[in-house]
Structures are given as C-alpha cells and as structure tokens.
Short mmCIF file of C-alpha atoms and ligand atoms in Angstrom, two decimals:
data_model
loop_
_atom_site.label_atom_id
_atom_site.label_comp_id
_atom_site.label_asym_id
_atom_site.label_seq_id
_atom_site.Cartn_x
_atom_site.Cartn_y
_atom_site.Cartn_z
CA MET O 243 46.58 27.77 -9.48
CA ILE O 244 44.84 27.70 -13.02
CA ARG O 245 40.81 27.81 -14.53
CA ALA O 246 38.58 25.34 -14.78
CA THR O 247 34.86 24.97 -15.34
CA SER O 248 32.52 22.47 -13.84
CA VAL O 249 28.96 21.97 -13.13
CA PHE O 250 28.01 23.08 -9.48
CA VAL O 251 24.72 22.06 -7.86
CA SER O 252 24.03 25.23 -5.73
CA GLU O 253 21.76 24.00 -3.70
CA PRO O 254 19.27 20.35 -3.11
CA GLY O 255 16.74 20.52 -5.53
CA ASP O 256 15.65 19.71 -9.43
CA ARG O 257 17.84 20.17 -12.33
CA SER O 258 17.37 23.93 -12.20
CA VAL O 259 20.03 24.14 -9.11
CA LEU O 260 22.81 23.03 -11.74
CA GLN O 261 25.36 25.27 -12.52
CA VAL O 262 28.04 25.16 -15.16
CA ARG O 263 30.59 27.98 -14.24
CA ASP O 264 34.46 28.57 -13.90
CA HIS O 265 36.82 28.62 -10.92
CA ASP O 266 39.90 28.63 -9.76
CA LEU O 267 41.73 25.20 -9.00
CA PRO O 268 44.66 25.07 -6.68
CA ASP O 269 47.78 23.05 -7.48
CA PRO O 270 47.47 19.81 -6.63
CA ALA O 271 48.51 18.85 -2.96
CA GLU O 272 50.32 16.33 -1.52
CA GLY O 273 49.31 13.05 -2.74
CA GLU O 274 47.22 14.55 -5.51
CA VAL O 275 47.22 14.66 -9.53
CA GLN O 276 45.96 17.27 -11.90
CA VAL O 277 44.43 15.87 -14.55
CA GLU O 278 43.09 17.13 -17.84
CA VAL O 279 39.32 15.58 -18.07
CA ALA O 280 38.51 13.96 -20.98
CA ALA O 281 34.78 13.09 -19.93
CA ALA O 282 33.23 12.22 -16.95
CA GLY O 283 30.43 9.64 -16.50
CA VAL O 284 26.82 10.69 -15.64
CA ASN O 285 25.12 8.35 -12.60
CA PHE O 286 22.06 8.03 -10.94
CA ILE O 287 24.18 8.77 -7.75
CA ASP O 288 24.54 12.11 -9.14
CA VAL O 289 20.90 12.81 -8.94
CA TYR O 290 20.21 10.84 -5.10
CA LYS O 291 23.50 13.70 -4.38
CA ARG O 292 21.43 16.81 -6.12
CA GLN O 293 18.23 16.28 -4.50
CA GLY O 294 19.59 15.48 -1.35
CA VAL O 295 19.03 12.05 -0.95
CA TYR O 296 22.67 11.28 -0.30
CA PRO O 297 23.03 14.77 1.98
CA VAL O 298 26.15 16.88 0.84
CA GLN O 299 27.44 20.19 2.05
CA THR O 300 26.12 22.65 -1.06
CA PRO O 301 27.78 24.29 -3.49
CA PHE O 302 29.60 20.76 -4.56
CA VAL O 303 30.78 19.61 -7.80
CA LEU O 304 29.09 16.73 -9.31
CA GLY O 305 30.48 13.54 -10.67
CA GLU O 306 32.07 10.61 -9.92
CA GLU O 307 34.04 9.03 -12.05
CA GLY O 308 35.65 10.33 -15.15
CA ALA O 309 39.11 9.66 -17.04
CA GLY O 310 42.63 11.77 -18.61
CA THR O 311 45.74 12.73 -18.84
CA VAL O 312 47.96 13.54 -16.08
CA THR O 313 49.33 17.19 -16.24
CA ALA O 314 51.01 18.08 -12.87
CA LEU O 315 51.99 15.96 -9.88
CA GLY O 316 51.69 17.13 -6.31
CA ALA O 317 54.28 16.47 -3.79
CA GLY O 318 55.04 12.67 -2.66
CA VAL O 319 53.36 10.87 -5.59
CA SER O 320 55.05 8.20 -7.28
CA GLY O 321 54.50 5.85 -10.12
CA LEU O 322 53.03 8.50 -12.08
CA SER O 323 53.87 10.51 -14.59
CA VAL O 324 52.67 13.64 -16.50
CA GLY O 325 50.95 12.10 -19.99
CA ASP O 326 49.59 8.97 -18.19
CA ARG O 327 46.16 8.33 -19.29
CA VAL O 328 44.39 7.48 -16.37
CA ALA O 329 40.53 6.69 -15.12
CA TRP O 330 38.93 6.67 -11.23
CA CYS O 331 35.52 6.51 -9.92
CA GLN O 332 34.67 6.90 -6.33
CA SER O 333 35.80 10.63 -6.10
CA SER O 334 33.86 13.42 -6.31
CA GLY O 335 33.92 16.61 -8.41
CA SER O 336 34.94 14.91 -11.57
CA GLU O 337 32.64 17.12 -13.94
CA SER O 338 35.46 19.69 -14.57
CA THR O 339 37.75 20.05 -17.26
CA VAL O 340 40.41 20.10 -14.98
CA VAL O 341 40.80 17.96 -11.27
CA ASN O 342 42.97 17.10 -8.46
CA LYS O 343 42.42 13.47 -7.84
CA PRO O 344 44.50 11.50 -5.40
CA ALA O 345 46.87 9.03 -6.84
CA ARG O 346 45.57 6.23 -4.98
CA LEU O 347 42.30 6.92 -6.86
CA LEU O 348 43.83 6.75 -10.12
CA VAL O 349 44.27 3.56 -12.09
CA PRO O 350 46.09 3.38 -15.78
CA VAL O 351 43.73 2.96 -18.78
CA PRO O 352 45.22 0.18 -20.86
CA ASP O 353 46.58 1.02 -24.48
CA GLY O 354 44.00 0.71 -26.97
CA VAL O 355 41.07 2.04 -24.47
CA ASP O 356 39.52 5.22 -25.33
CA LEU O 357 39.76 7.99 -22.51
CA GLU O 358 35.66 8.21 -23.57
CA ILE O 359 35.36 4.82 -22.82
CA ALA O 360 37.18 4.48 -19.87
CA ALA O 361 35.56 7.09 -18.18
CA ALA O 362 31.76 5.26 -19.29
CA ALA O 363 33.22 2.19 -17.94
CA MET O 364 34.35 2.75 -14.34
CA LEU O 365 32.08 3.38 -12.01
CA GLN O 366 28.74 1.43 -13.17
CA GLY O 367 31.48 -1.77 -14.67
CA LEU O 368 33.37 -2.31 -11.13
CA THR O 369 29.41 -2.20 -10.11
CA ALA O 370 28.18 -4.55 -12.27
CA HIS O 371 31.69 -6.68 -11.47
CA TYR O 372 31.39 -6.55 -7.72
CA LEU O 373 27.85 -7.90 -7.90
CA VAL O 374 28.51 -11.00 -9.85
CA THR O 375 31.35 -11.86 -8.91
CA SER O 376 31.36 -11.06 -4.63
CA THR O 377 27.94 -10.01 -3.64
CA TYR O 378 26.55 -12.79 -5.40
CA ALA O 379 29.36 -15.56 -7.08
CA VAL O 380 27.32 -16.20 -10.45
CA GLY O 381 28.40 -19.13 -12.04
CA PRO O 382 27.40 -21.61 -14.49
CA GLY O 383 23.41 -22.31 -14.36
CA THR O 384 23.26 -19.10 -12.05
CA VAL O 385 19.47 -17.62 -13.17
CA ALA O 386 20.06 -13.66 -12.28
CA LEU O 387 17.04 -11.50 -12.66
CA VAL O 388 18.62 -7.93 -14.23
CA HIS O 389 15.93 -5.29 -14.13
CA ALA O 390 17.01 -1.80 -16.33
CA ALA O 391 18.84 -4.40 -18.35
CA ALA O 392 19.94 -1.88 -21.57
CA GLY O 393 20.44 0.88 -19.13
CA GLY O 394 24.54 1.42 -17.97
CA VAL O 395 24.61 -0.94 -14.80
CA GLY O 396 22.44 -3.60 -16.96
CA GLN O 397 23.86 -3.86 -19.64
CA LEU O 398 27.14 -4.94 -18.25
CA LEU O 399 25.35 -6.59 -15.70
CA VAL O 400 23.51 -8.98 -18.66
CA GLN O 401 27.43 -9.50 -19.78
CA MET O 402 29.01 -10.13 -16.80
CA VAL O 403 26.71 -12.95 -16.26
CA THR O 404 26.49 -14.60 -19.40
CA ALA O 405 30.03 -14.17 -19.67
CA ARG O 406 29.89 -16.43 -16.31
CA GLY O 407 27.66 -19.16 -17.41
CA GLY O 408 24.61 -17.55 -16.04
CA VAL O 409 21.03 -17.03 -17.86
CA VAL O 410 19.41 -13.45 -17.31
CA VAL O 411 16.33 -12.84 -17.40
CA ALA O 412 15.91 -9.54 -18.57
CA THR O 413 13.50 -6.43 -17.88
CA ALA O 414 12.93 -3.15 -19.27
CA GLY O 415 10.70 -0.70 -20.40
CA SER O 416 10.18 -1.18 -23.86
CA ASP O 417 10.83 -3.74 -26.72
CA GLU O 418 13.22 -1.88 -28.08
CA LYS O 419 15.63 -1.56 -25.15
CA LEU O 420 15.01 -5.14 -24.49
CA GLU O 421 16.54 -5.82 -28.08
CA ILE O 422 19.56 -4.36 -27.22
CA ALA O 423 19.49 -6.57 -23.93
CA LYS O 424 18.92 -9.62 -25.91
CA ALA O 425 21.53 -8.68 -27.78
CA LEU O 426 24.18 -8.93 -25.50
CA GLY O 427 23.30 -12.23 -24.30
CA ALA O 428 19.93 -12.41 -21.96
CA GLN O 429 18.05 -15.36 -22.63
CA ARG O 430 14.64 -14.01 -21.20
CA LEU O 431 12.97 -11.03 -21.92
CA ILE O 432 10.01 -8.81 -19.88
CA ASN O 433 8.82 -5.68 -21.13
CA TYR O 434 7.66 -4.91 -17.48
CA SER O 435 5.89 -1.72 -18.68
CA GLU O 436 3.85 -4.42 -20.11
CA VAL O 437 2.78 -7.33 -17.26
CA ASP O 438 0.41 -7.13 -14.52
CA ASP O 439 2.07 -9.36 -12.61
CA LEU O 440 5.63 -9.40 -12.70
CA ALA O 441 7.34 -11.80 -10.03
CA GLY O 442 4.47 -14.41 -12.30
CA ALA O 443 6.02 -13.53 -15.65
CA VAL O 444 9.40 -13.76 -14.35
CA ARG O 445 9.34 -17.28 -13.02
CA ASP O 446 7.46 -18.42 -16.19
CA ALA O 447 10.07 -16.85 -18.03
CA ALA O 448 12.79 -18.73 -15.69
CA GLY O 449 11.07 -21.84 -15.34
CA ARG O 450 11.54 -21.31 -11.74
CA GLY O 451 12.41 -18.81 -8.95
CA VAL O 452 15.80 -16.96 -9.66
CA ASP O 453 18.94 -17.31 -7.65
CA VAL O 454 19.57 -13.69 -7.42
CA ALA O 455 17.86 -10.40 -8.42
CA TYR O 456 19.50 -8.01 -9.26
CA ASP O 457 17.09 -4.48 -8.62
CA GLY O 458 18.51 -0.25 -9.18
CA VAL O 459 14.84 0.15 -9.98
CA GLY O 460 14.05 -0.12 -6.37
CA ARG O 461 10.52 1.14 -5.42
CA SER O 462 8.58 -0.11 -8.36
CA THR O 463 10.13 -3.08 -9.31
CA PHE O 464 11.03 -4.19 -5.56
CA ASP O 465 8.19 -6.48 -4.40
CA ALA O 466 8.18 -8.20 -7.74
CA SER O 467 12.13 -9.20 -7.02
CA LEU O 468 11.46 -10.54 -3.86
CA ALA O 469 8.38 -12.77 -4.59
CA SER O 470 10.53 -14.05 -8.01
CA LEU O 471 13.76 -15.77 -6.01
CA ARG O 472 14.11 -19.39 -5.16
CA PRO O 473 14.18 -20.35 -1.39
CA ARG O 474 17.28 -19.14 0.39
CA GLY O 475 17.61 -16.64 -3.11
CA MET O 476 19.54 -13.14 -2.88
CA MET O 477 17.54 -10.60 -3.34
CA VAL O 478 20.02 -7.48 -3.94
CA LEU O 479 18.43 -3.72 -3.63
CA PHE O 480 21.41 -1.75 -5.33
CA GLY O 481 19.22 1.36 -6.40
CA GLY O 482 16.85 3.54 -6.84
CA ALA O 483 16.11 4.69 -10.56
CA SER O 484 12.03 4.94 -9.58
CA GLY O 485 12.36 5.88 -6.11
CA GLN O 486 13.76 4.85 -2.79
CA VAL O 487 12.27 1.62 -0.80
CA PRO O 488 10.24 2.16 2.13
CA PRO O 489 10.46 0.03 5.48
CA PHE O 490 10.54 -3.37 5.22
CA ASP O 491 8.90 -6.05 7.48
CA ILE O 492 12.01 -8.81 8.12
CA GLN O 493 9.13 -11.52 8.26
CA ARG O 494 8.67 -11.71 4.55
CA LEU O 495 12.33 -13.22 4.21
CA ASN O 496 10.59 -16.02 6.48
CA SER O 497 7.77 -16.25 4.43
CA GLY O 498 9.47 -16.14 0.90
CA GLY O 499 11.17 -18.87 2.21
CA SER O 500 14.72 -17.96 3.97
CA LEU O 501 15.47 -15.24 1.75
CA PHE O 502 18.52 -12.98 1.61
CA LEU O 503 18.43 -9.22 1.30
CA THR O 504 21.22 -7.03 0.92
CA ARG O 505 21.88 -3.61 0.23
CA PRO O 506 25.15 -3.14 -0.94
CA THR O 507 27.31 -0.18 -2.20
CA LEU O 508 30.44 0.25 -4.07
CA ALA O 509 32.43 1.81 -1.80
CA ASN O 510 32.66 -1.41 0.54
CA TYR O 511 33.95 -3.27 -2.63
CA VAL O 512 36.82 -1.21 -3.60
CA ALA O 513 37.46 0.29 -0.32
CA GLU O 514 41.39 -1.30 -0.45
CA ARG O 515 43.47 -0.42 -3.43
CA GLU O 516 44.10 -4.03 -3.67
CA GLU O 517 40.49 -4.88 -4.43
CA TYR O 518 39.74 -1.51 -6.49
CA GLU O 519 42.91 -2.28 -8.91
CA TRP O 520 41.74 -6.23 -9.52
CA ARG O 521 38.33 -4.57 -10.35
CA ALA O 522 38.99 -1.59 -12.55
CA GLY O 523 41.79 -4.01 -14.21
CA GLN O 524 39.48 -6.80 -14.63
CA VAL O 525 36.57 -4.39 -16.25
CA LEU O 526 39.40 -2.07 -18.46
CA GLY O 527 41.20 -5.26 -19.33
CA ALA O 528 37.76 -6.86 -20.77
CA VAL O 529 37.05 -3.37 -22.39
CA ALA O 530 40.62 -3.50 -23.88
CA ASP O 531 40.00 -7.01 -25.51
CA GLY O 532 37.08 -6.14 -26.25
CA SER O 533 34.76 -9.19 -24.19
CA LEU O 534 33.09 -6.06 -22.78
CA LYS O 535 30.77 -3.90 -24.95
CA ILE O 536 30.26 -0.63 -23.44
CA GLU O 537 27.58 1.38 -25.13
CA VAL O 538 28.13 5.46 -24.82
CA GLY O 539 24.55 5.98 -25.40
CA GLY O 540 24.77 10.01 -25.09
CA ARG O 541 27.86 12.42 -25.41
CA TYR O 542 27.01 15.71 -23.95
CA PRO O 543 29.36 18.96 -23.45
CA LEU O 544 29.52 19.67 -19.99
CA ALA O 545 27.51 22.95 -20.21
CA GLU O 546 24.46 20.72 -21.74
CA ALA O 547 24.94 18.53 -17.87
CA PRO O 548 21.39 19.38 -17.10
CA ALA O 549 20.10 17.50 -20.49
CA ALA O 550 22.09 14.74 -19.82
CA TYR O 551 20.35 14.76 -16.40
CA GLU O 552 17.01 15.17 -17.83
CA ALA O 553 17.56 12.15 -20.28
CA LEU O 554 18.50 9.90 -17.82
CA GLU O 555 16.08 10.69 -15.12
CA GLY O 556 13.24 10.30 -17.98
CA ARG O 557 14.11 6.56 -18.67
CA ARG O 558 15.05 7.72 -22.47
CA THR O 559 18.36 6.83 -22.60
CA THR O 560 20.02 3.32 -23.13
CA GLY O 561 23.96 2.52 -22.24
CA LYS O 562 26.12 5.16 -20.30
CA LEU O 563 25.83 9.19 -20.79
CA ILE O 564 29.24 10.72 -20.58
CA LEU O 565 30.01 14.49 -20.35
CA VAL O 566 33.05 16.10 -22.55
CA PRO O 567 34.33 19.15 -22.26
CA THR O 568 33.53 20.50 -25.29
CA ALA O 569 31.15 19.63 -27.83
P1 LIG F 768 20.39 3.29 -16.01
O1 LIG F 768 20.92 3.37 -17.20
O2 LIG F 768 20.08 2.06 -15.78
O3 LIG F 768 19.47 3.94 -16.00
C1 LIG F 768 18.02 3.89 -14.76
C2 LIG F 768 17.11 3.31 -15.48
O4 LIG F 768 15.91 2.69 -14.82
C3 LIG F 768 16.29 3.47 -16.63
O5 LIG F 768 17.26 3.53 -17.94
C4 LIG F 768 14.68 2.99 -16.80
O6 LIG F 768 14.69 1.60 -17.66
C5 LIG F 768 14.79 2.15 -15.28
N1 LIG F 768 13.78 3.00 -14.68
C6 LIG F 768 12.82 2.47 -13.92
N2 LIG F 768 11.75 3.16 -13.59
C7 LIG F 768 12.20 4.36 -13.88
C8 LIG F 768 11.99 5.75 -13.12
N3 LIG F 768 10.66 5.79 -12.42
N4 LIG F 768 12.72 6.96 -13.38
C9 LIG F 768 13.50 6.26 -14.02
N5 LIG F 768 14.79 4.95 -14.62
C10 LIG F 768 13.43 4.33 -14.59
O7 LIG F 768 21.56 4.09 -14.67
P2 LIG F 768 22.26 3.65 -13.79
O8 LIG F 768 23.06 2.63 -14.75
O9 LIG F 768 23.16 4.65 -13.78
O10 LIG F 768 21.84 3.47 -12.69
C11 LIG F 768 21.16 2.23 -12.20
C12 LIG F 768 20.86 1.75 -11.13
O11 LIG F 768 21.73 0.97 -10.28
C13 LIG F 768 20.69 3.13 -10.11
O12 LIG F 768 19.66 2.68 -9.53
C14 LIG F 768 22.06 3.49 -9.32
O13 LIG F 768 21.52 4.50 -8.34
C15 LIG F 768 22.57 2.25 -9.28
N6 LIG F 768 23.49 2.08 -8.62
C16 LIG F 768 24.16 1.27 -7.68
C17 LIG F 768 25.25 1.29 -7.28
C18 LIG F 768 25.98 0.96 -6.20
O14 LIG F 768 26.91 0.39 -5.77
N7 LIG F 768 25.00 0.52 -5.25
C19 LIG F 768 26.47 1.83 -8.33
C20 LIG F 768 25.67 2.52 -9.66
C21 LIG F 768 24.87 2.74 -9.75
P3 LIG F 768 13.80 1.30 -18.39
O15 LIG F 768 13.31 1.99 -19.15
O16 LIG F 768 14.17 -0.21 -18.97
O17 LIG F 768 12.87 1.13 -16.84
#
C-alpha cells in the first residue's frame, strides 16, 4: 500500500465537484502493473463523465490516458519490467501520481519520445488514427472537413489526412487557430465564428461536397456538416464539444443524397489487443520519427486540474492539455 494523489469527481456537476486529494493505493493486483505517472491527458470525455452525460458512479478518479514508469508488477504479469516506460488510454483513473493499470492496456513508449508527449498522444492520437483509417479510409484526393482543427483531435486529423494525400477543409473559431491548422497542412480555412452559411462556405472552399465530415463539435456544427457532404458522403459525428446533437430524422440521409452517418467511439476500435497495439505503434512511431507533431498547449500541476478544464471548456486551448504530478 502506498499513498497517491488523484483528481476525484465527488458527484456529477460543474468544475466545483473536482477534488484533488490523497488516498491509499493498494499493491497491484494479479494482472496489474503499478506506474508512477509522468503525465495524464485532459480530454473532453472527462467533462462528459464529470457532468453525468456519460453516467459513472461517484466518487471516481478522472483521466482516461497517461504515461509513466513501471514501479511494481502484480502476480502473473509477463513482458514488463520495473523501469519500463509505458503509456495507455481507455483506462479511467489516470489523473493520479501513481496508478495500478491492467498490463494488457500498457504499450511501450519508444526511445526518444518524452513521456509527457506520449501521454498527450495516446487518446487523441488513436482517435484520429481510427477515424482516418477505419471509420473512413482516407486516401489520395479525399476531401475531408475537420472542425475545431486547432484542437487536440483536430490537429492530429489535419496531419493524418494530409499525410495520406487528402485535402483538409479546416474550421476553427479564430484566425489564430486557423493559422495553426494551416501550418500543419490544412489547405482550406474557414473561421466558423464569422460565417452565416457554414455549409455553403465549406462547399465553396472545397469546390464540391466533401467526402467525409469529421465533427467533434456536435450540436453547433452538425447540420452544416451534413449539408456539406457529397452524395454518399460520410458524416462522422465523434463528439459534442458544443453540446450533444438532438434526435435525428433518418430521412435526412435520403434527402442529403444517400448519406452515411456514424457515431463512433474509440473503445470499439481498440477492443482487441492486436488492434490497440497497431494503432498505438503507428501513432507513437510517427511521433518518434517526427512525422506527427504533438502540441502541448497547456501543462498544469494535478492540483490545478479545474483550471485546465476551465480552459478546455472555454475554447481557450489549442493542441493538448496535460496534467503533471508537480509544477
Ligand atoms: P479540443 O481540443 O478540440 O477542444 C474542443 C474545441 O471545440 C474547442 O477548442 C473549440 O475550438 C471547439 N468548440 C466549438 N464550440 C465549442 C463549445 N461550445 N465549447 C467548447 N468547445 C467548442 O478537444 P478534444 O480534442 O479533446 O476533443 C474534440 C472532440 O473529440 C470532443 O467532442 C471529444 O469528445 C471528441 N472525442 C471523441 C472520441 C471518440 O472516440 N468518439 C475520442 C476523443 C475525443 P474552436 O474555438 O476552434 O471552435
């Protein structure tokens, strides 16, 4: 048993329900590994869980991803040693100084990749990876709409679409954010806080309807995303940063031109260890060889977790926010 410090959600609610406090952490159980956390990633799913949009029994520790150094092994764990550098996602309770994680969720961090960058790359990186490889297979000439293109997932989508020869129509809420997307390869830029007809602006920018719309903004962009698609285009609603999309009339897929609609989630694209390893290997490998850039847009001590979420929810961030054990 050791002491750990973690970010707890005491009950569903606003940021005032966050509590950073010490607690006992038992030794790792069978199949588990104890990890000293170097950094944990801040994600929108933490907001949904805290608010109760995704119901979770309280109290619980926030944080779906992280990276750190193995400090102890539970019974039955093989292939890992004390001192190994590891990363994970799809595992709650990561906003802590020390965690016990199932060994099957840990992946090796390549030499040369900083642990804080690895933590920042996992959840959003694997998300962008499945979105461009499996939800819609982006290839040369694919025209993709990417909303909130300077955000965490957005920056990675821009890079992964362009790396596959696709063309990105990027949106963001300010010209400064659009400059970030442009520097990462986005060819067409739209400041959606300044246009009345977003779908028209997307079609003008693309020269036609887009093949795929990657929409993690949700409520405020969904209708325009759908109206931006070419016939038989793919609407990928993968989040609701602006709020959840209300119930939907399926006939709109018909009138829009035989459209496809999916609402994917990472869990279904990393459920098998082999697929998880493949995606993590590709993402961390691209970080290691410099072909995928991770912008850490904010680095907060665990004790300042509420400030990190205030910035994320307030649209004041670019790239990825991480929490670290100390300042
Ligand atoms: P971001 O860094 O993209 O931050 C959200 C961005 O959304 C903001 O910076 C802002 O950019 C834009 N936005 C527009 N309207 C609002 C609003 N009302 N409130 C807050 N933000 C708004 O976050 P993440 O990269 O962490 O996540 C992006 C989306 O991806 C989220 O919806 C998240 O849930 C989803 N996601 C889904 C996964 C899945 O598997 N389905 C996995 C991981 C993330 P701007 O100012 O440019 O408009």
